[in-house]
């Protein structure tokens, strides 16, 4: 599974016309040792996270929520994740500025070492109680 977006995915995101807050839903699965046991990637991802949290804050972003998934309630057990994180950015430009900076590229090597799979969903916040399709 890819750890970084394709050029097409990144280009589509960068060309998005909606202004305002973007919330990234991060689903993360750490790299394991060859026997499939220990989370060998957890420390490497921690190094990435330590560096990137400062970059997020410097661009007006923040971690909204973080949790450890306990169980796949609906779906296949192979869909399990080690960590789920919601990160808010004030706009697309803040995210793009961060991920294209030299400091981020240095930190990203730890992300690549730490994860064996991930999903990153860029989301438009909607008002609570509003229509789901708004």
C-alpha positions as MATLAB code, in Angstrom:
seq = 'XXXXXXXXXXXXXXXXXXXXXXXXXXXXXXXXXXXXXXXXXXXXXXXXXXXXXXXXXXXXXXXXXXXXXXXXXXXXXXXXXXXXXXXXXXXXXXXXXXXXXXXXXXXXXXXXXXXXXXXXXXXXXXXXXXXXXX';
ca = [
       0.000    0.000    0.000;
       1.213    3.511   -0.792;
       2.519    5.704    2.021;
       2.484    8.883   -0.102;
      -0.126   10.233   -2.506;
       0.302    9.755   -6.221;
       1.050   12.849   -8.316;
      -2.540   12.723   -9.555;
      -3.999   12.543   -6.037;
      -1.825   15.408   -4.804;
      -2.571   17.475   -7.909;
      -6.312   17.025   -7.490;
      -6.073   18.072   -3.840;
      -3.870   21.082   -4.664;
      -6.267   22.260   -7.375;
      -9.327   22.048   -5.126;
     -11.314   25.265   -5.143;
     -13.038   25.033   -1.789;
     -11.579   27.507    0.665;
     -11.430   27.045    4.410;
     -10.632   24.332    6.916;
      -9.479   20.884    5.822;
      -9.498   18.004    8.293;
      -7.247   15.067    7.509;
      -8.341   11.684    8.793;
      -5.219    9.556    9.221;
      -5.587    5.784    9.581;
      -2.204    4.306   10.447;
      -0.838    0.773   10.634;
       2.703    0.437   11.974;
       5.383   -1.685   10.356;
       5.855   -5.039   12.114;
       8.847   -7.320   12.579;
       9.196  -10.255   10.181;
       7.181  -12.519   12.481;
       4.326  -10.000   12.380;
       4.588   -9.275   16.086;
       6.249   -6.183   17.501;
       5.371   -2.730   16.202;
       8.842   -1.978   14.862;
       7.510    1.119   13.134;
       5.991    2.738   16.207;
       9.223    4.483   17.260;
      10.000    5.665   13.733;
       6.489    7.065   13.386;
       6.906    8.753   16.763;
       9.996   10.561   15.438;
       7.946   11.724   12.438;
       5.087   12.844   14.653;
       7.348   14.809   17.020;
       8.706   16.855   14.114;
       5.460   17.283   12.202;
       3.288   18.416   15.114;
       5.460   21.539   15.340;
       5.091   22.127   11.595;
       1.310   21.745   11.804;
       1.057   24.257   14.657;
       3.349   26.727   12.862;
       0.830   26.797    9.997;
      -2.217   27.310   12.192;
      -3.216   23.653   12.339;
      -3.922   21.377   15.271;
      -4.586   17.788   16.233;
      -8.347   17.534   16.776;
      -8.473   13.973   18.059;
      -6.286   10.890   18.353;
      -7.188    7.365   19.409;
      -6.181    3.726   19.310;
      -8.773    1.617   17.493;
      -9.828   -1.293   19.706;
     -11.833   -3.382   17.285;
     -13.156   -3.494   13.735;
     -16.878   -3.349   14.398;
     -17.978   -3.311   10.765;
     -15.618   -4.572    8.101;
     -12.950   -7.178    7.707;
     -10.479   -7.764   10.563;
      -7.675   -7.108    8.074;
      -8.934   -3.499    8.015;
      -7.572   -2.999   11.539;
      -5.481    0.077   12.339;
      -3.040    0.962   15.114;
      -3.818    4.662   15.337;
      -6.447    7.109   14.064;
      -5.684   10.841   14.045;
      -7.723   13.852   12.923;
      -5.619   16.905   12.044;
      -7.157   20.262   11.145;
      -5.489   22.737    8.801;
      -6.884   26.238    8.211;
      -6.865   25.609    4.452;
      -5.319   23.525    1.682;
      -2.457   25.982    1.259;
      -1.271   25.387    4.843;
      -1.125   21.625    4.282;
       0.588   21.995    0.899;
       3.116   24.447    2.338;
       3.961   21.975    5.078;
       4.331   18.823    2.978;
       6.443   20.553    0.337;
       8.907   22.054    2.827;
      12.443   20.629    3.151;
      11.932   19.995    6.887;
       8.845   17.898    6.176;
      10.672   15.872    3.549;
      13.363   15.068    6.127;
      10.767   14.003    8.691;
       8.803   11.995    6.116;
      11.536    9.363    5.923;
      10.532    8.339    9.469;
       6.896    8.061    8.365;
       7.897    5.789    5.501;
       9.947    3.608    7.875;
       7.207    3.506   10.485;
       4.157    2.574    8.434;
       3.343   -0.430    6.327;
      -0.040    0.981    5.282;
      -2.120    4.095    5.730;
      -5.180    5.940    4.518;
      -5.360    9.733    4.464;
      -8.736   11.323    3.822;
      -9.010   15.074    3.189;
     -12.379   16.175    4.545;
     -14.609   19.219    4.403;
     -16.041   19.914    7.864;
     -19.838   20.040    8.007;
     -22.020   21.479   10.745;
     -23.200   18.985   13.338;
     -26.846   18.185   12.738;
     -26.739   19.526    9.195;
     -27.754   17.497    6.178;
     -25.226   14.771    5.400;
     -25.004   15.723    1.740;
     -24.479   19.455    2.271;
];
